[in-house]
Amino acid sequence: MAATDETPETGFADPTGDPLLRTRFALPTRPAMFVHRPRLTEHLDQALGTPLTMVNGSAGAGKTLLVADWASGLHEPVAWLTAESTDQAPGVFWAHVLQALRAAGVPVASEVGSPAEASRVDRRTLTRLAADLEGRDTSTLVVLDEFDRVVSREIAEQLEFVLHHAGRGLRLILVTRTEPLLPLHRYRASGEMTEVRDAELAFTPDEAQELLTRHGLHLSASAVQALVERTRGWAAGLRLCALAARQGTDPHAYLKQFEADHSAVADFLLAEVLDRQAPGTQDLLLRISVLERCCPDLVNVLTQRTDAEPILAALQRENAFVHYLGHSWYSLHPLFAEILRAHLRERFPGLEPELRSRAAQWLRRSGALPEALAQGAAADDWEFTARAVVDDLALGQFFTGLRSDDLSALFERMGPDVRGPAPDLVRAARELAGRDVEHGLAHLHRAEEELARDGATDPAAAGLTCALLEALAARLTGTPGRAERAAEQALALRPEVPGHLLDEHPELNALLLTHLGSARLWAGRFEDARSVLSAVAGRPGGAAMALPRWEALGHLALIDYLNGWLGRAEHKALAAAGQAQRYSLPHRSGAGLGTLVRAAVLIDRDELDEAQALLDDVAASHLSGEDPVEEAGRVLTRGRLLLARGDARAALAAADAIVPAVVSSPWAEDHAAALACAAYLAQGQPESARQVVERVADRQAACTVQAARARLATGHPEEALEMLHSLPDTDRPGPAVTVRATLVRAQAAHELGDHTAAHRLLGRALMDGRREQLRLPFLEAGPWIRPLLSTGRLRELAGGWLVPGPGHGSPAPMAQPQPPALVVEELSARERDVLRRLAEMRSTDEIAADLHVSVNTVKTHLKSIYRKLAVSRRGEAVRRARDARIL
């Protein structure tokens, strides 16, 4: 079919020969009761400046009428196309798009042409269309309504091609119930997408008030609020209630009754919708009311008939509160379904559990496990429900953070009379997820005993589930040997489990390896722990793998930190935080090891306020019964912060805190001894420091360095140097350890009178420390270091990060600087980072994103900056900082 620059007359056909219907290209007419919503149309105005706009909401949310109302108020022509399920063939789809442009009066160059075949579209047609649009002075607006009906990936890729190459010449608005197949993440990341979603489409109380008024209902604000809460602002639900309320003489009384038991709505729907259907269709509607969604095959199972498909399609076409979801799936209006269920129980007592059991069986066979579990639980068929979770390897989802609460709540009603290995494994998972190890292990051991004599549960799947729970129990109790045995058991069972189940549930193996890695870390086997944790951290898998990756990255960050590699540790900790933020993970395990590691790194950089903010986050989400790795990390990091703030007594108490575990951890003991040593040195008790650390001095480089510090403090510099000379070459500690060791060597050389060596060693420590902004070791070194930093090359190396730079005069190194008169107290390095971004007019959210910290942390910095600069506003802070030459 040749293209023209004129609007075609009726009778034009698509490549299949079907006519191009004008109604598909016309803006929908707004009914008399329509409510204009400026807040949404103003939001849609952003569509004029972004290539892509998506209005995504549920059926009946008012998407189409909203966009039509907005489009009708524009001066520019709008090409409108209402998509249909028949548009899956590329040739048909693009023929309609081109017709939509022409119908809107948008000229299409003749060389663009038009598809001649239904199944394909020539690439040249798309290229010429994109070039034609890109070359225009003004943007062309194209609205594709009901785009969720277009499920062809090929069409989505073609649409993306045209959208990308048309540049500013095309503004595409998609009205859809589902996420389209376009690469939305790219448009979101670049800020080139406008979105209006379901939550924004919901009616506000004021909008609902206007809608009811247009229906002749003048209600109090409280009555409208109650109605909005009941319908959750759903447009169709509000209109339904308004129509029903108009049938009565007292709308206020009706809505109060609706809020209580909505029997009046039931009468209306039963009379106006259900009773108008044929008896067979009524029976079908009653039976499918137990389902969240349904397809013809499932409906046939519940109704024991074979004609569900045409009946559902007819109900949808008749707007009988049956909505098409796509891919042959349907759903009932929520209010309608609720009323039908009540009617089902009244008309057919006892039928609902039977229907739900049938649905559960079908859904499980079809791979819809979450829905199968919900139906099984609603039917009180706990044996089926528990066995389905275990046999399908889904029990790991108790611990992924995404469905944990849903699964736990699902089985909350399962009574103690339900027996068997599967129910007991579910009980064990629920208890262990809640950190109740004693009861969890009791259920687990009973399940393991029952498995030996019960053949109803898949032994391989159940055995693999047992291994996961055993590994978790080992992690929580600090029993590395038990975790290794669980891993060996899992490895032996994997070949017996169907491969597709392992592929569908990657989280199970990832969780098991994470527990094993945590247990190995507790045992001090850092490299063995790193090998399994790296396998988890580097594995893809989307949301199902998010929590294992988060935990694995946190543990890897801790390993790097314990080895002294602060930069690496911080990088992994921030990657863990990114996982938590991206997938909105609940803080099931406190704030995570990553947060603790970030706090520990900040302490070494002497950014104590920032570290305190992170530890406050940890404390706010801390749960009892944490695994010993995180508990030890929390206690030791808190102790180091207390020591850095000058509270040596509290730091000693933290070092003496006992972390419950079956097997003690060498690194936890070593770092507790190192903390106690540092605290005793801060109190001026070098002999106590020496005694507490020398018993572990030969186990880790960090402890050796602390022991050398203690020897130095007792007046034995030669012995301190000898201890450092014995450091193993294979240990390869990071800067947090080597800088401290170099400072001990420098102090020993200074005390022995070798000032050349002292200067050389101090210079090396400064260069290594500057890369990591490692300030705390220099602050801990004591008064001997200050004169050395006052002149020459050493002052240059320390300037700007350890002592004030040239712009701050010449205060004594390492002493509290004398700030300009306008400044109450010197700003920390991180506060300066925040201040610089403040001067660039960045928002709090933008500063947080740029510095990879939380918004609350930025707010904490701002409060500290305001206090130190004696101001109360952002602008004042920037001006005062410039006056003081801080900026």
Short mmCIF file of N, CA, C and O in Angstrom, two decimals, residues 134-206:
data_model
loop_
_atom_site.label_atom_id
_atom_site.label_comp_id
_atom_site.label_asym_id
_atom_site.label_seq_id
_atom_site.Cartn_x
_atom_site.Cartn_y
_atom_site.Cartn_z
N GLU A 134 13.01 12.78 12.57
CA GLU A 134 14.16 13.47 13.15
C GLU A 134 14.43 14.79 12.45
O GLU A 134 14.93 15.74 13.06
N GLY A 135 14.08 14.87 11.18
CA GLY A 135 14.38 16.08 10.42
C GLY A 135 13.37 17.20 10.58
O GLY A 135 13.49 18.24 9.94
N ARG A 136 12.37 17.03 11.42
CA ARG A 136 11.32 18.05 11.55
C ARG A 136 11.66 19.09 12.63
O ARG A 136 12.42 18.81 13.56
N ASP A 137 11.07 20.24 12.47
CA ASP A 137 11.33 21.33 13.42
C ASP A 137 10.63 21.12 14.75
O ASP A 137 11.08 21.61 15.79
N THR A 138 9.51 20.43 14.74
CA THR A 138 8.75 20.20 15.97
C THR A 138 8.62 18.71 16.23
O THR A 138 8.70 17.89 15.31
N SER A 139 8.41 18.37 17.48
CA SER A 139 8.27 16.96 17.86
C SER A 139 6.88 16.45 17.48
O SER A 139 5.90 17.20 17.52
N THR A 140 6.84 15.18 17.11
CA THR A 140 5.57 14.52 16.82
C THR A 140 5.17 13.67 18.02
O THR A 140 5.96 12.86 18.52
N LEU A 141 3.94 13.88 18.51
CA LEU A 141 3.44 13.12 19.67
C LEU A 141 2.66 11.91 19.17
O LEU A 141 1.73 12.04 18.37
N VAL A 142 3.05 10.74 19.69
CA VAL A 142 2.37 9.49 19.34
C VAL A 142 1.94 8.80 20.63
O VAL A 142 2.78 8.53 21.50
N VAL A 143 0.66 8.52 20.78
CA VAL A 143 0.13 7.80 21.93
C VAL A 143 -0.26 6.39 21.49
O VAL A 143 -1.04 6.23 20.54
N LEU A 144 0.30 5.39 22.15
CA LEU A 144 -0.09 4.00 21.91
C LEU A 144 -0.86 3.53 23.14
O LEU A 144 -0.27 3.23 24.19
N ASP A 145 -2.17 3.50 23.02
CA ASP A 145 -3.03 3.12 24.14
C ASP A 145 -3.14 1.60 24.21
O ASP A 145 -3.07 0.90 23.19
N GLU A 146 -3.33 1.08 25.45
CA GLU A 146 -3.46 -0.36 25.69
C GLU A 146 -2.27 -1.10 25.09
O GLU A 146 -2.41 -2.17 24.48
N PHE A 147 -1.08 -0.54 25.29
CA PHE A 147 0.12 -1.12 24.69
C PHE A 147 0.46 -2.48 25.30
O PHE A 147 1.25 -3.23 24.72
N ASP A 148 -0.10 -2.80 26.47
CA ASP A 148 0.16 -4.11 27.06
C ASP A 148 -0.33 -5.24 26.17
O ASP A 148 0.06 -6.39 26.34
N ARG A 149 -1.21 -4.92 25.20
CA ARG A 149 -1.67 -5.95 24.27
C ARG A 149 -0.60 -6.32 23.25
O ARG A 149 -0.69 -7.37 22.61
N VAL A 150 0.38 -5.46 23.09
CA VAL A 150 1.46 -5.73 22.13
C VAL A 150 2.56 -6.47 22.88
O VAL A 150 3.31 -5.88 23.64
N VAL A 151 2.64 -7.76 22.67
CA VAL A 151 3.59 -8.59 23.43
C VAL A 151 4.73 -9.09 22.56
O VAL A 151 5.52 -9.92 23.00
N SER A 152 4.83 -8.62 21.34
CA SER A 152 5.88 -9.06 20.43
C SER A 152 7.19 -8.36 20.76
O SER A 152 7.29 -7.13 20.72
N ARG A 153 8.22 -9.13 21.08
CA ARG A 153 9.53 -8.55 21.34
C ARG A 153 10.11 -7.89 20.08
O ARG A 153 10.79 -6.88 20.15
N GLU A 154 9.79 -8.47 18.92
CA GLU A 154 10.28 -7.90 17.67
C GLU A 154 9.73 -6.49 17.47
O GLU A 154 10.46 -5.57 17.09
N ILE A 155 8.44 -6.31 17.73
CA ILE A 155 7.84 -4.98 17.58
C ILE A 155 8.47 -4.01 18.59
O ILE A 155 8.75 -2.85 18.26
N ALA A 156 8.69 -4.47 19.82
CA ALA A 156 9.31 -3.61 20.83
C ALA A 156 10.69 -3.15 20.38
O ALA A 156 11.06 -1.98 20.55
N GLU A 157 11.47 -4.05 19.81
CA GLU A 157 12.81 -3.67 19.34
C GLU A 157 12.72 -2.68 18.18
O GLU A 157 13.51 -1.74 18.09
N GLN A 158 11.75 -2.89 17.29
CA GLN A 158 11.59 -1.95 16.18
C GLN A 158 11.15 -0.58 16.69
O GLN A 158 11.63 0.46 16.20
N LEU A 159 10.27 -0.56 17.67
CA LEU A 159 9.81 0.71 18.23
C LEU A 159 10.96 1.45 18.90
O LEU A 159 11.11 2.67 18.77
N GLU A 160 11.79 0.71 19.61
CA GLU A 160 12.96 1.31 20.25
C GLU A 160 13.92 1.88 19.19
O GLU A 160 14.50 2.95 19.37
N PHE A 161 14.07 1.18 18.07
CA PHE A 161 14.94 1.66 16.99
C PHE A 161 14.45 3.01 16.46
O PHE A 161 15.21 3.96 16.32
N VAL A 162 13.16 3.09 16.17
CA VAL A 162 12.61 4.34 15.64
C VAL A 162 12.69 5.45 16.68
O VAL A 162 13.07 6.59 16.38
N LEU A 163 12.36 5.13 17.94
CA LEU A 163 12.39 6.13 19.00
C LEU A 163 13.80 6.68 19.19
O LEU A 163 14.00 7.89 19.35
N HIS A 164 14.77 5.79 19.16
CA HIS A 164 16.17 6.22 19.36
C HIS A 164 16.65 7.11 18.22
O HIS A 164 17.25 8.16 18.45
N HIS A 165 16.38 6.70 16.98
CA HIS A 165 16.94 7.42 15.85
C HIS A 165 16.10 8.64 15.46
O HIS A 165 16.60 9.51 14.73
N ALA A 166 14.87 8.71 15.91
CA ALA A 166 14.07 9.90 15.62
C ALA A 166 14.50 11.09 16.48
O ALA A 166 14.18 12.24 16.17
N GLY A 167 15.21 10.83 17.55
CA GLY A 167 15.73 11.90 18.40
C GLY A 167 14.60 12.78 18.94
O GLY A 167 13.58 12.30 19.41
N ARG A 168 14.80 14.10 18.84
CA ARG A 168 13.81 15.04 19.36
C ARG A 168 12.56 15.11 18.50
O ARG A 168 11.58 15.75 18.87
N GLY A 169 12.58 14.41 17.36
CA GLY A 169 11.42 14.46 16.47
C GLY A 169 10.26 13.60 16.90
O GLY A 169 9.18 13.69 16.31
N LEU A 170 10.44 12.76 17.93
CA LEU A 170 9.36 11.85 18.35
C LEU A 170 9.22 11.88 19.86
O LEU A 170 10.21 11.78 20.59
N ARG A 171 8.00 12.02 20.32
CA ARG A 171 7.65 11.89 21.74
C ARG A 171 6.62 10.78 21.83
O ARG A 171 5.48 10.94 21.37
N LEU A 172 7.02 9.65 22.42
CA LEU A 172 6.18 8.45 22.46
C LEU A 172 5.55 8.30 23.84
O LEU A 172 6.25 8.32 24.86
N ILE A 173 4.24 8.15 23.89
CA ILE A 173 3.50 7.96 25.15
C ILE A 173 2.84 6.58 25.10
O ILE A 173 2.02 6.31 24.21
N LEU A 174 3.23 5.71 26.03
CA LEU A 174 2.68 4.36 26.12
C LEU A 174 1.69 4.30 27.27
O LEU A 174 2.02 4.67 28.41
N VAL A 175 0.47 3.84 27.01
CA VAL A 175 -0.55 3.64 28.03
C VAL A 175 -0.72 2.14 28.17
O VAL A 175 -1.12 1.46 27.23
N THR A 176 -0.40 1.61 29.36
CA THR A 176 -0.26 0.17 29.47
C THR A 176 -0.58 -0.32 30.87
O THR A 176 -0.52 0.45 31.84
N ARG A 177 -0.91 -1.61 30.97
CA ARG A 177 -1.11 -2.24 32.28
C ARG A 177 0.17 -2.90 32.77
O ARG A 177 0.27 -3.25 33.95
N THR A 178 1.08 -3.16 31.86
CA THR A 178 2.30 -3.89 32.22
C THR A 178 3.52 -3.14 31.72
O THR A 178 3.42 -2.24 30.88
N GLU A 179 4.68 -3.54 32.23
CA GLU A 179 5.92 -2.94 31.77
C GLU A 179 6.18 -3.37 30.33
O GLU A 179 6.23 -4.57 30.04
N PRO A 180 6.36 -2.45 29.41
CA PRO A 180 6.65 -2.83 28.02
C PRO A 180 8.04 -3.42 27.90
O PRO A 180 8.87 -3.32 28.83
N LEU A 181 8.33 -4.03 26.77
CA LEU A 181 9.59 -4.73 26.56
C LEU A 181 10.72 -3.80 26.15
O LEU A 181 11.81 -4.25 25.83
N LEU A 182 10.49 -2.51 26.15
CA LEU A 182 11.53 -1.54 25.81
C LEU A 182 12.58 -1.48 26.93
O LEU A 182 12.28 -1.81 28.09
N PRO A 183 13.80 -1.06 26.63
CA PRO A 183 14.85 -0.95 27.67
C PRO A 183 14.61 0.27 28.55
O PRO A 183 15.31 1.28 28.46
N LEU A 184 13.63 0.18 29.43
CA LEU A 184 13.24 1.33 30.25
C LEU A 184 14.37 1.82 31.13
O LEU A 184 14.46 3.02 31.44
N HIS A 185 15.25 0.90 31.57
CA HIS A 185 16.30 1.29 32.50
C HIS A 185 17.23 2.36 31.90
O HIS A 185 17.72 3.24 32.60
N ARG A 186 17.42 2.29 30.58
CA ARG A 186 18.29 3.28 29.94
C ARG A 186 17.66 4.67 29.99
O ARG A 186 18.33 5.67 30.27
N TYR A 187 16.37 4.72 29.71
CA TYR A 187 15.70 6.01 29.72
C TYR A 187 15.60 6.57 31.13
O TYR A 187 15.73 7.78 31.35
N ARG A 188 15.36 5.68 32.11
CA ARG A 188 15.30 6.15 33.50
C ARG A 188 16.66 6.68 33.93
O ARG A 188 16.76 7.73 34.57
N ALA A 189 17.72 5.94 33.61
CA ALA A 189 19.06 6.33 34.05
C ALA A 189 19.48 7.66 33.47
O ALA A 189 20.18 8.45 34.12
N SER A 190 19.07 7.95 32.23
CA SER A 190 19.47 9.19 31.58
C SER A 190 18.47 10.33 31.80
O SER A 190 18.65 11.41 31.27
N GLY A 191 17.42 10.08 32.57
CA GLY A 191 16.43 11.12 32.84
C GLY A 191 15.59 11.48 31.63
O GLY A 191 15.07 12.58 31.54
N GLU A 192 15.44 10.53 30.69
CA GLU A 192 14.72 10.80 29.46
C GLU A 192 13.37 10.10 29.43
O GLU A 192 12.86 9.74 28.38
N MET A 193 12.77 9.91 30.61
CA MET A 193 11.51 9.17 30.66
C MET A 193 10.59 9.83 31.68
O MET A 193 11.00 10.19 32.79
N THR A 194 9.33 9.98 31.31
CA THR A 194 8.29 10.46 32.21
C THR A 194 7.42 9.27 32.58
O THR A 194 7.05 8.48 31.70
N GLU A 195 7.10 9.12 33.86
CA GLU A 195 6.31 7.97 34.30
C GLU A 195 5.14 8.43 35.17
O GLU A 195 5.30 9.27 36.05
N VAL A 196 3.98 7.87 34.90
CA VAL A 196 2.81 8.00 35.78
C VAL A 196 2.38 6.57 36.09
O VAL A 196 2.02 5.82 35.18
N ARG A 197 2.43 6.20 37.36
CA ARG A 197 2.18 4.81 37.73
C ARG A 197 0.90 4.70 38.56
O ARG A 197 0.24 5.68 38.88
N ASP A 198 0.59 3.46 38.93
CA ASP A 198 -0.69 3.15 39.57
C ASP A 198 -0.93 3.98 40.82
O ASP A 198 -2.03 4.49 41.04
N ALA A 199 0.10 4.11 41.65
CA ALA A 199 -0.08 4.84 42.91
C ALA A 199 -0.45 6.29 42.65
O ALA A 199 -1.27 6.88 43.37
N GLU A 200 0.12 6.90 41.60
CA GLU A 200 -0.19 8.29 41.28
C GLU A 200 -1.57 8.42 40.64
O GLU A 200 -2.25 9.43 40.79
N LEU A 201 -2.00 7.35 39.93
CA LEU A 201 -3.32 7.38 39.29
C LEU A 201 -4.46 7.29 40.30
O LEU A 201 -5.59 7.66 40.00
N ALA A 202 -4.17 6.76 41.48
CA ALA A 202 -5.23 6.62 42.49
C ALA A 202 -5.82 7.98 42.83
O ALA A 202 -5.11 8.99 42.95
N PHE A 203 -7.14 8.01 43.00
CA PHE A 203 -7.84 9.25 43.32
C PHE A 203 -7.48 9.72 44.73
O PHE A 203 -7.43 8.92 45.67
N THR A 204 -7.23 11.02 44.86
CA THR A 204 -7.07 11.62 46.18
C THR A 204 -8.47 11.86 46.77
O THR A 204 -9.47 11.84 46.04
N PRO A 205 -8.56 12.12 48.05
CA PRO A 205 -9.88 12.44 48.63
C PRO A 205 -10.56 13.62 47.94
O PRO A 205 -11.78 13.60 47.73
N ASP A 206 -9.80 14.67 47.59
CA ASP A 206 -10.41 15.81 46.91
C ASP A 206 -10.95 15.41 45.54
O ASP A 206 -12.05 15.84 45.14
#
